[in-house]
Coordinates of C-alpha atoms in Angstrom, one line a residue:
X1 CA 24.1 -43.2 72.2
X2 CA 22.5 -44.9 69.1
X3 CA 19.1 -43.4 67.0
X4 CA 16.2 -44.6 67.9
X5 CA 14.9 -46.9 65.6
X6 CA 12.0 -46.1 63.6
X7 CA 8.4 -46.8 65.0
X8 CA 9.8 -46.9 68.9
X9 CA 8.3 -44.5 70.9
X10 CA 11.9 -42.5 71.4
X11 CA 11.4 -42.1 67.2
X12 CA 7.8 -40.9 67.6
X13 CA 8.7 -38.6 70.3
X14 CA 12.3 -37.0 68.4
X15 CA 9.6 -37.0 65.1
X16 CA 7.3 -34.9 67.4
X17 CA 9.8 -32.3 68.7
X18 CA 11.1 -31.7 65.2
X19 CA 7.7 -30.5 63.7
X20 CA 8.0 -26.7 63.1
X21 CA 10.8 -24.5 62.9
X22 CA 13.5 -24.0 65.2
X23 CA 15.9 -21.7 66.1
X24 CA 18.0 -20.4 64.0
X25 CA 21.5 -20.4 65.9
X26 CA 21.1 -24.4 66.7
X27 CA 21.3 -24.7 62.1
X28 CA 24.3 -26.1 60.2
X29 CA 23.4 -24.8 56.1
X30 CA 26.2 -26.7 55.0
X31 CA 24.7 -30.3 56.6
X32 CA 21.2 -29.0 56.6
X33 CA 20.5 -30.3 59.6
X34 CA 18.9 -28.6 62.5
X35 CA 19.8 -29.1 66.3
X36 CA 16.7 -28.6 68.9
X37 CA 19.5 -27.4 71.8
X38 CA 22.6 -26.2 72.4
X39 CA 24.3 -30.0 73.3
X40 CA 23.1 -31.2 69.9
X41 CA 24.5 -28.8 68.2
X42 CA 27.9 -29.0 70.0
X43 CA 27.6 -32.6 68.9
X44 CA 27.0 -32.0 65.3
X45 CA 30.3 -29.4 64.9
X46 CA 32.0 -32.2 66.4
X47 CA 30.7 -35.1 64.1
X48 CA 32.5 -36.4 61.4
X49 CA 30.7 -35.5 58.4
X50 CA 30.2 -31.4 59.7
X51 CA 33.7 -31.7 59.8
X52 CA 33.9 -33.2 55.9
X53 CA 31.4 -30.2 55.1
X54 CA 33.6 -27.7 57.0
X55 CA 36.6 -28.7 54.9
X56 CA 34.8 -28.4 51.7
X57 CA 33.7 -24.6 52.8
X58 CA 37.2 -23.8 53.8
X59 CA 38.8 -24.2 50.5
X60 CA 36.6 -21.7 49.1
X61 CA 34.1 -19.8 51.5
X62 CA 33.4 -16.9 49.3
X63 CA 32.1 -19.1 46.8
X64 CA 29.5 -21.3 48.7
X65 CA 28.9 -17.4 51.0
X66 CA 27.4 -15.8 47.5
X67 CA 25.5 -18.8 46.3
X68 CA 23.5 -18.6 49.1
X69 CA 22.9 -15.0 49.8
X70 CA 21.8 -15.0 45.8
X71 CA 19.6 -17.8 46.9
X72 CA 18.3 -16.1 50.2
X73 CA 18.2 -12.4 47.6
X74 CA 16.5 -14.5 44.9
X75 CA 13.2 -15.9 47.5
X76 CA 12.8 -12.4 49.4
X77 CA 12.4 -10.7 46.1
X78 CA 10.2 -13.7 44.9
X79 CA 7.6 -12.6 47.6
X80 CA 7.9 -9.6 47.6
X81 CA 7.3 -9.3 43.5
X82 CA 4.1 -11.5 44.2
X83 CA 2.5 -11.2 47.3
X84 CA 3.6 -7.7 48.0
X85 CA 4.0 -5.8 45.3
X86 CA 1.7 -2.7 45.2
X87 CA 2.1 -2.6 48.9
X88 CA 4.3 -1.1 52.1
X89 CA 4.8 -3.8 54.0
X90 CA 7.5 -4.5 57.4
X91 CA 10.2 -6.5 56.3
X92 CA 10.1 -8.8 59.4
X93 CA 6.8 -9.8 57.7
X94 CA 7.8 -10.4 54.8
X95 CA 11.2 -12.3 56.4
X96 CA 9.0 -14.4 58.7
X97 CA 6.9 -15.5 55.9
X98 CA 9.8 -16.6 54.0
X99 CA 11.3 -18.7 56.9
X100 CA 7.8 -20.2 57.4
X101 CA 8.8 -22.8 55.0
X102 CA 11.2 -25.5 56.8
X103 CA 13.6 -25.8 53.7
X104 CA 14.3 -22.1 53.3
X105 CA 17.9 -20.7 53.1
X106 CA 18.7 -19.4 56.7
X107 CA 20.7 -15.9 57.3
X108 CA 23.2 -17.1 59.1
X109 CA 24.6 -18.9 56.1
X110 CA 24.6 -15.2 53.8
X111 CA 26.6 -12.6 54.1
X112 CA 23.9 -10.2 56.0
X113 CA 24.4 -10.6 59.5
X114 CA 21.4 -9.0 60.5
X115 CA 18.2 -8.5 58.8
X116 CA 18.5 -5.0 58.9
X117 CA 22.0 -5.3 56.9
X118 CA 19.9 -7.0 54.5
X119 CA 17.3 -4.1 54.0
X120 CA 20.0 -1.4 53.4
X121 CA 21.2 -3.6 50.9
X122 CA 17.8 -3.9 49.0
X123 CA 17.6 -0.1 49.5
X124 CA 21.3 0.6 47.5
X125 CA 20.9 -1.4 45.2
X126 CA 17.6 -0.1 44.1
X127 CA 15.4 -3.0 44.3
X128 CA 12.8 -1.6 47.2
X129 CA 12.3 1.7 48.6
X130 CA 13.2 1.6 52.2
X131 CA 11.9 3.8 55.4
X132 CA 12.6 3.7 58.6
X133 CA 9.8 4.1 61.3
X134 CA 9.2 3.4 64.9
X135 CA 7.9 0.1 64.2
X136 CA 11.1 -1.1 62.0
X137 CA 11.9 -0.9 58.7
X138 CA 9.3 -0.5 55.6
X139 CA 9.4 -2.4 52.1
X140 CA 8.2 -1.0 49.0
X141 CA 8.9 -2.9 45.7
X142 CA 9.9 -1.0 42.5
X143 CA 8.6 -2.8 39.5
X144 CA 11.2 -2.5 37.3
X145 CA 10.0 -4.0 34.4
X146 CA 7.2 -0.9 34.6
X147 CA 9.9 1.6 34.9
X148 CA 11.4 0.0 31.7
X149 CA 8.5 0.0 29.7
X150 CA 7.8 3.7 30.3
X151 CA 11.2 4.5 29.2
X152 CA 10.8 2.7 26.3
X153 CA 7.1 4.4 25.6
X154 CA 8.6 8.2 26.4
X155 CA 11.5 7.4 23.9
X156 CA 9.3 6.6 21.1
X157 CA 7.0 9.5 21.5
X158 CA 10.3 11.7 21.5
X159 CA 11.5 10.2 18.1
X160 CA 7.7 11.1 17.0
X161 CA 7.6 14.4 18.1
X162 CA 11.0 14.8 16.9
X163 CA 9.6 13.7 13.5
X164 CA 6.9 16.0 13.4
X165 CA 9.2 18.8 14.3
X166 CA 11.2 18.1 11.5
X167 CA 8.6 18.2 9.3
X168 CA 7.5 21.8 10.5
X169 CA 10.9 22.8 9.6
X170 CA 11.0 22.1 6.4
X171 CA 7.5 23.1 5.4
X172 CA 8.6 26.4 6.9
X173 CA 12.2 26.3 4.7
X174 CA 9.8 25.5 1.4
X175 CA 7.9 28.6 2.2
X176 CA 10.9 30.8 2.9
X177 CA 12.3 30.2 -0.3
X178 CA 8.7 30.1 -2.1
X179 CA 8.4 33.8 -0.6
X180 CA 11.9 34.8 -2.1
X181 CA 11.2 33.7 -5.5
X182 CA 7.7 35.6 -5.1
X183 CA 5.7 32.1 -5.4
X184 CA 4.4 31.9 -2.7
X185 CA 0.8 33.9 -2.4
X186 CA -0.9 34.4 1.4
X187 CA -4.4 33.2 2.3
X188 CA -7.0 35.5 3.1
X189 CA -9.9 35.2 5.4
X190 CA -13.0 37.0 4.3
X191 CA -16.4 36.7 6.0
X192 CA -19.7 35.4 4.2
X193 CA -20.9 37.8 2.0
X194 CA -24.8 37.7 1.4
X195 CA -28.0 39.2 1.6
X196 CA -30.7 38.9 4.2
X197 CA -32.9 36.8 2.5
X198 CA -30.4 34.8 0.4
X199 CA -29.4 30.7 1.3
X200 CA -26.0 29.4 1.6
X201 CA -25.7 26.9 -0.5
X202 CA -22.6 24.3 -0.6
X203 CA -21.4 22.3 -3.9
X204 CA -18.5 20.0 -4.4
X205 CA -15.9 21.7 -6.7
X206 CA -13.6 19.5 -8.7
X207 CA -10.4 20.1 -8.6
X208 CA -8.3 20.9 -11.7
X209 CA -5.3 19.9 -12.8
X210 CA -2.3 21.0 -10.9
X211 CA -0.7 21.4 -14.5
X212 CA -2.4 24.2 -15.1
X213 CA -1.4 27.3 -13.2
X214 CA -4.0 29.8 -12.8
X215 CA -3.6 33.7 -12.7
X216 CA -4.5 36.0 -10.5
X217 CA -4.8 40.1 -11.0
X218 CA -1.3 41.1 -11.1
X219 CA -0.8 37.6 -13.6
X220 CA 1.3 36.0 -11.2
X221 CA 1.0 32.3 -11.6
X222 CA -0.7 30.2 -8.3
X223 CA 0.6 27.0 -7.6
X224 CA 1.3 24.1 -5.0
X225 CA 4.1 23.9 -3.7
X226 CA 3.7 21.6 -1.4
X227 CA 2.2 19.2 -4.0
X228 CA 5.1 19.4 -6.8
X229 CA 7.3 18.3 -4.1
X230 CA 5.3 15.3 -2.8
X231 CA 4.6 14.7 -6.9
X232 CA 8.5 14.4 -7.7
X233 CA 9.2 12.0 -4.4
X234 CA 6.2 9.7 -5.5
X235 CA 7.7 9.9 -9.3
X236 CA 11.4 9.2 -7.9
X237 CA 10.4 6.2 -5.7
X238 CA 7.9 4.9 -8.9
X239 CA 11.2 4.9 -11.0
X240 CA 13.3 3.5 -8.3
X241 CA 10.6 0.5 -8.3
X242 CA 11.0 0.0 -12.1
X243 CA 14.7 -0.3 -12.1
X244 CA 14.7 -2.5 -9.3
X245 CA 12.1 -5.0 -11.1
X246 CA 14.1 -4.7 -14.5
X247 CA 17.5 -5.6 -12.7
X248 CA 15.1 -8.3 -10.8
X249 CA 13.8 -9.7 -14.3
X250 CA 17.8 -10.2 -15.8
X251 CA 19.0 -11.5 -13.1
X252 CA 16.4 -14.2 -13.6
X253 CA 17.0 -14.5 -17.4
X254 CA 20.9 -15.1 -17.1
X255 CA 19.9 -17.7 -14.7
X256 CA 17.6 -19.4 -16.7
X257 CA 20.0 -19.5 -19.6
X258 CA 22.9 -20.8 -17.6
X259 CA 21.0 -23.7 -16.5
X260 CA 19.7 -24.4 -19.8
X261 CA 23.7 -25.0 -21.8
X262 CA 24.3 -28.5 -21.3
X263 CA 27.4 -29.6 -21.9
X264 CA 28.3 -31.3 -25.2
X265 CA 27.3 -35.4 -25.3
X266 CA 30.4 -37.4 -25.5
X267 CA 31.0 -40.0 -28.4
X268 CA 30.2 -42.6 -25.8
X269 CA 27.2 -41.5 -24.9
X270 CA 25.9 -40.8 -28.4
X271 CA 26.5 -44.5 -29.4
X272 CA 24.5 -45.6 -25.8
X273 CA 21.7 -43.3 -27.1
X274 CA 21.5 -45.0 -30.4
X275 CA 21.2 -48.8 -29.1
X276 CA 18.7 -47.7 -27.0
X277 CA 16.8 -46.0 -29.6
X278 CA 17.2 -49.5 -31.7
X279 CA 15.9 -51.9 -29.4
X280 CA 12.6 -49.8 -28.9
X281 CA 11.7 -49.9 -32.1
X282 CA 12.4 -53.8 -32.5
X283 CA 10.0 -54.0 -29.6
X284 CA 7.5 -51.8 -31.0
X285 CA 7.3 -53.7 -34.9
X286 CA 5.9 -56.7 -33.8
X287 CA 3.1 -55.0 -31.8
X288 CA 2.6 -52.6 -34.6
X289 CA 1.8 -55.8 -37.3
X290 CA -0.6 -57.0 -34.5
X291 CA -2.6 -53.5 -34.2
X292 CA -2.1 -53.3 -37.9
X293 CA -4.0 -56.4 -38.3
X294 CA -6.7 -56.1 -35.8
X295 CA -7.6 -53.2 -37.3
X296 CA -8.1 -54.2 -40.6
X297 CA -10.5 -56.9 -39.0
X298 CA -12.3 -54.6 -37.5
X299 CA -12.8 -53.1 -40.5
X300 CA -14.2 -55.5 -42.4
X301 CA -16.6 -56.3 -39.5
X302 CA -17.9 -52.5 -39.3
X303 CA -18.1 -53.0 -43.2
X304 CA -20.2 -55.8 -43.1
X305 CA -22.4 -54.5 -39.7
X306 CA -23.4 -51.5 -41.6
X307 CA -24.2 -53.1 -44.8
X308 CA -26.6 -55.2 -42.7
X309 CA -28.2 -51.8 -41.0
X310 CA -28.5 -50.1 -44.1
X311 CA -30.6 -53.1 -45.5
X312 CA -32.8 -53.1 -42.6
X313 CA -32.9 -49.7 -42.5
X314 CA -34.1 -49.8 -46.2
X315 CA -36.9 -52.3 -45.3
X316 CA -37.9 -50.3 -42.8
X317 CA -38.4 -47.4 -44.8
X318 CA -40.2 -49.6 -47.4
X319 CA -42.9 -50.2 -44.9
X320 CA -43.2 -47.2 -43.6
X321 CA -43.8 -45.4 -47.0
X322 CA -46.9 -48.1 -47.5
X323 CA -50.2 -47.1 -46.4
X324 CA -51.0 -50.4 -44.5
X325 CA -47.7 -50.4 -42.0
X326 CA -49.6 -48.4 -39.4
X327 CA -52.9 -50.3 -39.8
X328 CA -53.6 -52.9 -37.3
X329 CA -57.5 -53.5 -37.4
X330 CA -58.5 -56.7 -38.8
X331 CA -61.4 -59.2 -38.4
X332 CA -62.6 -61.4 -35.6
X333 CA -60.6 -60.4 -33.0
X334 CA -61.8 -58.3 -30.2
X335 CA -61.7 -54.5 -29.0
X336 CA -62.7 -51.9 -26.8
X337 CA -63.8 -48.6 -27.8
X338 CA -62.1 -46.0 -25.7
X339 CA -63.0 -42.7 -27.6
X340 CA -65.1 -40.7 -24.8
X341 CA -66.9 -38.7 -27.3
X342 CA -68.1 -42.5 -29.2
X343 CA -71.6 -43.7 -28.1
X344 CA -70.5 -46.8 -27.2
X345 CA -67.2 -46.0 -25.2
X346 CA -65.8 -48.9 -22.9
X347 CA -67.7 -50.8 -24.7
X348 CA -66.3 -54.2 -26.3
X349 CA -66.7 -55.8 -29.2
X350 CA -66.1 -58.2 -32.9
X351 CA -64.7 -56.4 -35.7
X352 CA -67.0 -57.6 -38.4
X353 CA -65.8 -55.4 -41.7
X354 CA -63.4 -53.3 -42.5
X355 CA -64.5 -50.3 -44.9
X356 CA -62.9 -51.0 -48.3
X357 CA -62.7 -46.8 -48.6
X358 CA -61.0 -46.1 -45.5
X359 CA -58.9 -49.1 -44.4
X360 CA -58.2 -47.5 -41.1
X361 CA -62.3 -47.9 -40.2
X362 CA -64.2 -50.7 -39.1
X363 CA -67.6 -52.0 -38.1
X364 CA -68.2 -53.7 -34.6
X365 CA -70.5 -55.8 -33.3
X366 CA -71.1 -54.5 -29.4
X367 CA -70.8 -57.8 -27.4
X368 CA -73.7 -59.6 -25.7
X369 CA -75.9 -57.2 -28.3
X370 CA -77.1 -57.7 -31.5
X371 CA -76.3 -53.7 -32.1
X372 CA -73.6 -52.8 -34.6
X373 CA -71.7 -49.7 -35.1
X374 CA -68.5 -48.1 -36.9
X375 CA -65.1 -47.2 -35.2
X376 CA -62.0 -45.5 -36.5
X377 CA -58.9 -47.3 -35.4
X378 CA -58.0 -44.6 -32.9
X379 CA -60.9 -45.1 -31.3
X380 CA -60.3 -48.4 -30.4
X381 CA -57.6 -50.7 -28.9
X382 CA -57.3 -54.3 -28.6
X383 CA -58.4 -56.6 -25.8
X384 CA -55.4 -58.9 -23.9
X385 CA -57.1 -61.9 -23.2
X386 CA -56.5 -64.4 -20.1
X387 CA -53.3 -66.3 -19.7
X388 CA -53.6 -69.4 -22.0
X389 CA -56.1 -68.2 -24.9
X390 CA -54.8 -67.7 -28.6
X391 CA -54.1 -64.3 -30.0
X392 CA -53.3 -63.0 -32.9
X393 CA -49.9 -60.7 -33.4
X394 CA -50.9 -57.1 -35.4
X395 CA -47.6 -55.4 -35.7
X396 CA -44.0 -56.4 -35.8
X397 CA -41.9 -59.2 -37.1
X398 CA -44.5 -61.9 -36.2
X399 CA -47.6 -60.2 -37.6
X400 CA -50.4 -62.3 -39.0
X401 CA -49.3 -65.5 -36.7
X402 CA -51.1 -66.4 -33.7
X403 CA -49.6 -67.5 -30.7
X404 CA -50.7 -68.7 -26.8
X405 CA -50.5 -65.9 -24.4
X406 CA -47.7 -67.4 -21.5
X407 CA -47.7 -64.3 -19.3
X408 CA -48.9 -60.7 -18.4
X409 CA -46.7 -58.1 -16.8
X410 CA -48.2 -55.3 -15.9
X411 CA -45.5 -53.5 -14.9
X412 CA -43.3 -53.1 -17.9
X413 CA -46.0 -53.0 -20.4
X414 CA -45.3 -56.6 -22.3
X415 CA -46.7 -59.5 -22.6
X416 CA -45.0 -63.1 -23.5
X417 CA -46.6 -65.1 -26.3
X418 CA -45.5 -68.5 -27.7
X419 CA -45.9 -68.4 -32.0
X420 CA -47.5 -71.2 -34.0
X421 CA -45.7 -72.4 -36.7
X422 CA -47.4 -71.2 -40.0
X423 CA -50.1 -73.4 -41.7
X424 CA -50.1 -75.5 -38.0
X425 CA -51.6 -75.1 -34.9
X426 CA -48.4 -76.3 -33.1
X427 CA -46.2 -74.1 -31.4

């Protein structure tokens, strides 16, 4: 009879009977296909392709027999590491939680026959603790990993106490052999010894030099033992350290001066050297002439620079030794007193005079008043006038000429002025 083809309702309903597990006698492993009855499965052994797989199998059963008992080992002991490890549990639980899942690797394809084969197996081998009961058998999983660990743990606190105890023994052997040579000197114990009404009283004491050896009654020297012998150790190992470094540091100068001989130049090489050698310096003459002569016009120009500051500087100097340089007041123009201690301060007014004993003071007439009085030039200041009126320059390179006022700035302090030509009123 044909298969039903997909979406008819004979699909749906073969679909619907082959939801959920089955049993496990009607299952090929090596087709992984299951059989609902008895007929199918007579059917299947006698198809084609189970008879292919069967062929397979028979050349060599042992081999595909283990593969999947490890597989079947491997899951059980997946579960039973995770879901039920710190716990007692029925191994039909655990078996028919493994075979809930449809894809799982049946029994019938391992080498246990029974489940029960299976459980003896886990218990021989180690892996769980098994117990019988009424109710079947019971699982408990050993952790091995734990069991390792712990070994490893109680084997390292063996090689410590091992340690120690070899320590003990040869403190003991030092003190056996300090007591023969008569070195060795016993504590004693004594209780406090005070009065009744005396305080104890505790002070660090520095301790001396184990160099010197002290004496007691009978003038047997005291000494460490213990401490010379952990001295010379600490001594040996310093030395070891030194000779170590020393050999360290040649090893490291014999490689540096093997790498440093180079081998002799060859004739042909020495000659390559030399051509190179003249062709630099045929390119580096022509550029030396031209820095050469830049140089010396640069020269000439600093020369001539300076010679023009030191003449202004001169002038400069000039002016400043005369009297008159710093003196600005003059007649006719206007000011503003700005001295608060003056009589007349803020005031503005017309330089009249200037006193012919002190240059640097002046009279003023007070504007829009027919009062006059004297000012010293630090008292006053001059007046800037609106854009487009004359005004007369005091100080600089232009003093004494008089010039229309262009523009104010506020800002930056300055004003711009254009000069009349001398002895015109043009600009």
């Amino acid at each position: 009879m044909p298969r039903a083809e997909p979406g008819t309702p004979k699909w749906l309903a073969n679909k619907m009977k082959a939801k959920g597990l089955q049993k496990l006698k009607w299952y090929c492993q090596m087709c992984e296909k299951q059989c609902r009855d008895e007929n199918g499965f007579k059917c299947h052994r006698l198809s084609e392709t189970h008879q292919r797989q069967m062929q397979i199998f028979c050349q060599d059963a042992n081999k595909f027999m283990d593969e999947y008992s490890s597989m079947f080992e491997k899951e059980f002991m997946r579960l039973m590491k995770t879901k039920y490890c710190r716990t007692r549990i029925l191994a039909n639980t655990v078996y028919t939680n493994m075979i809930s899942d449809k894809t799982h690797i049946h029994m019938n394809a391992t080498v246990w026959v029974t489940l029960t084969d299976f459980v003896l197996y886990l218990g021989k081998t180690g892996k769980c603790k098994i117990e019988q009961t009424e109710r079947g058998w019971y699982l408990e999983y050993i952790d091995r990993e734990k069991i390792e660990r712990e070994k490893a743990f109680n084997k390292k606190k063996k090689i410590e106490y091992s340690y120690e105890e070899m320590k003990e023994k040869k403190i003991n052997e030092v003190i056996e052999e300090a007591k023969k040579t008569g070195q060795f000197i016993q504590s004693e114990y004594t209780g406090i010894e005070k009065k009744n009404n005396e305080k104890i009283v505790i002070s660090s004491v520095k301790a001396s030099s184990t160099n010197t050896a002290t004496a007691n009654n009978d003038g047997i020297p005291k000494s460490n033992i213990f401490l010379d012998i952990l001295k010379q150790n600490k001594i040996k190992s310093a030395n070891d350290q030194l000779k170590a470094e020393s050999i360290k540091k040649e090893e490291a100068l014999s490689k540096d001066k093997s790498q440093n001989k180079k081998r002799p130049m060859s004739s042909l090489e020495l000659l390559i050297m030399e051509n190179e050698e003249k062709k630099k310096l045929k390119n580096l003459l022509p550029n030396l002439n031209k820095n050469i002569n830049a140089n010396n016009s640069k020269v000439e120009n600093t020369h001539s620079i300076t010679n023009h500051m030191n003449e202004n500087h001169d002038k400069k100097k000039k002016d400043k030794n005369n009297d008159d340089y710093d003196i600005w007041i003059t007649k006719n123009i206007m000011v503003k007193i700005v001295d608060k201690n003056h009589k007349y301060y803020k005031s503005k007014g017309v330089i009249t005079s200037i006193s012919s004993s002190e240059k640097n003071k002046c009279e003023i007439k007070i504007k829009n008043t027919t009062t006059y009085t004297s000012a010293y030039q630090k008292q006053i200041q001059t007046v800037i006038p609106q854009i487009g009126r004359t005004v007369l320059i005091l100080k600089g390179q232009y003093k004494g000429l008089k010039g229309k006022l262009k523009k104010i700035s506020e800002d930056e302090d300055y004003v711009v002025v254009s000069v009349f030509r001398k002895n015109s009123g043009k600009i």
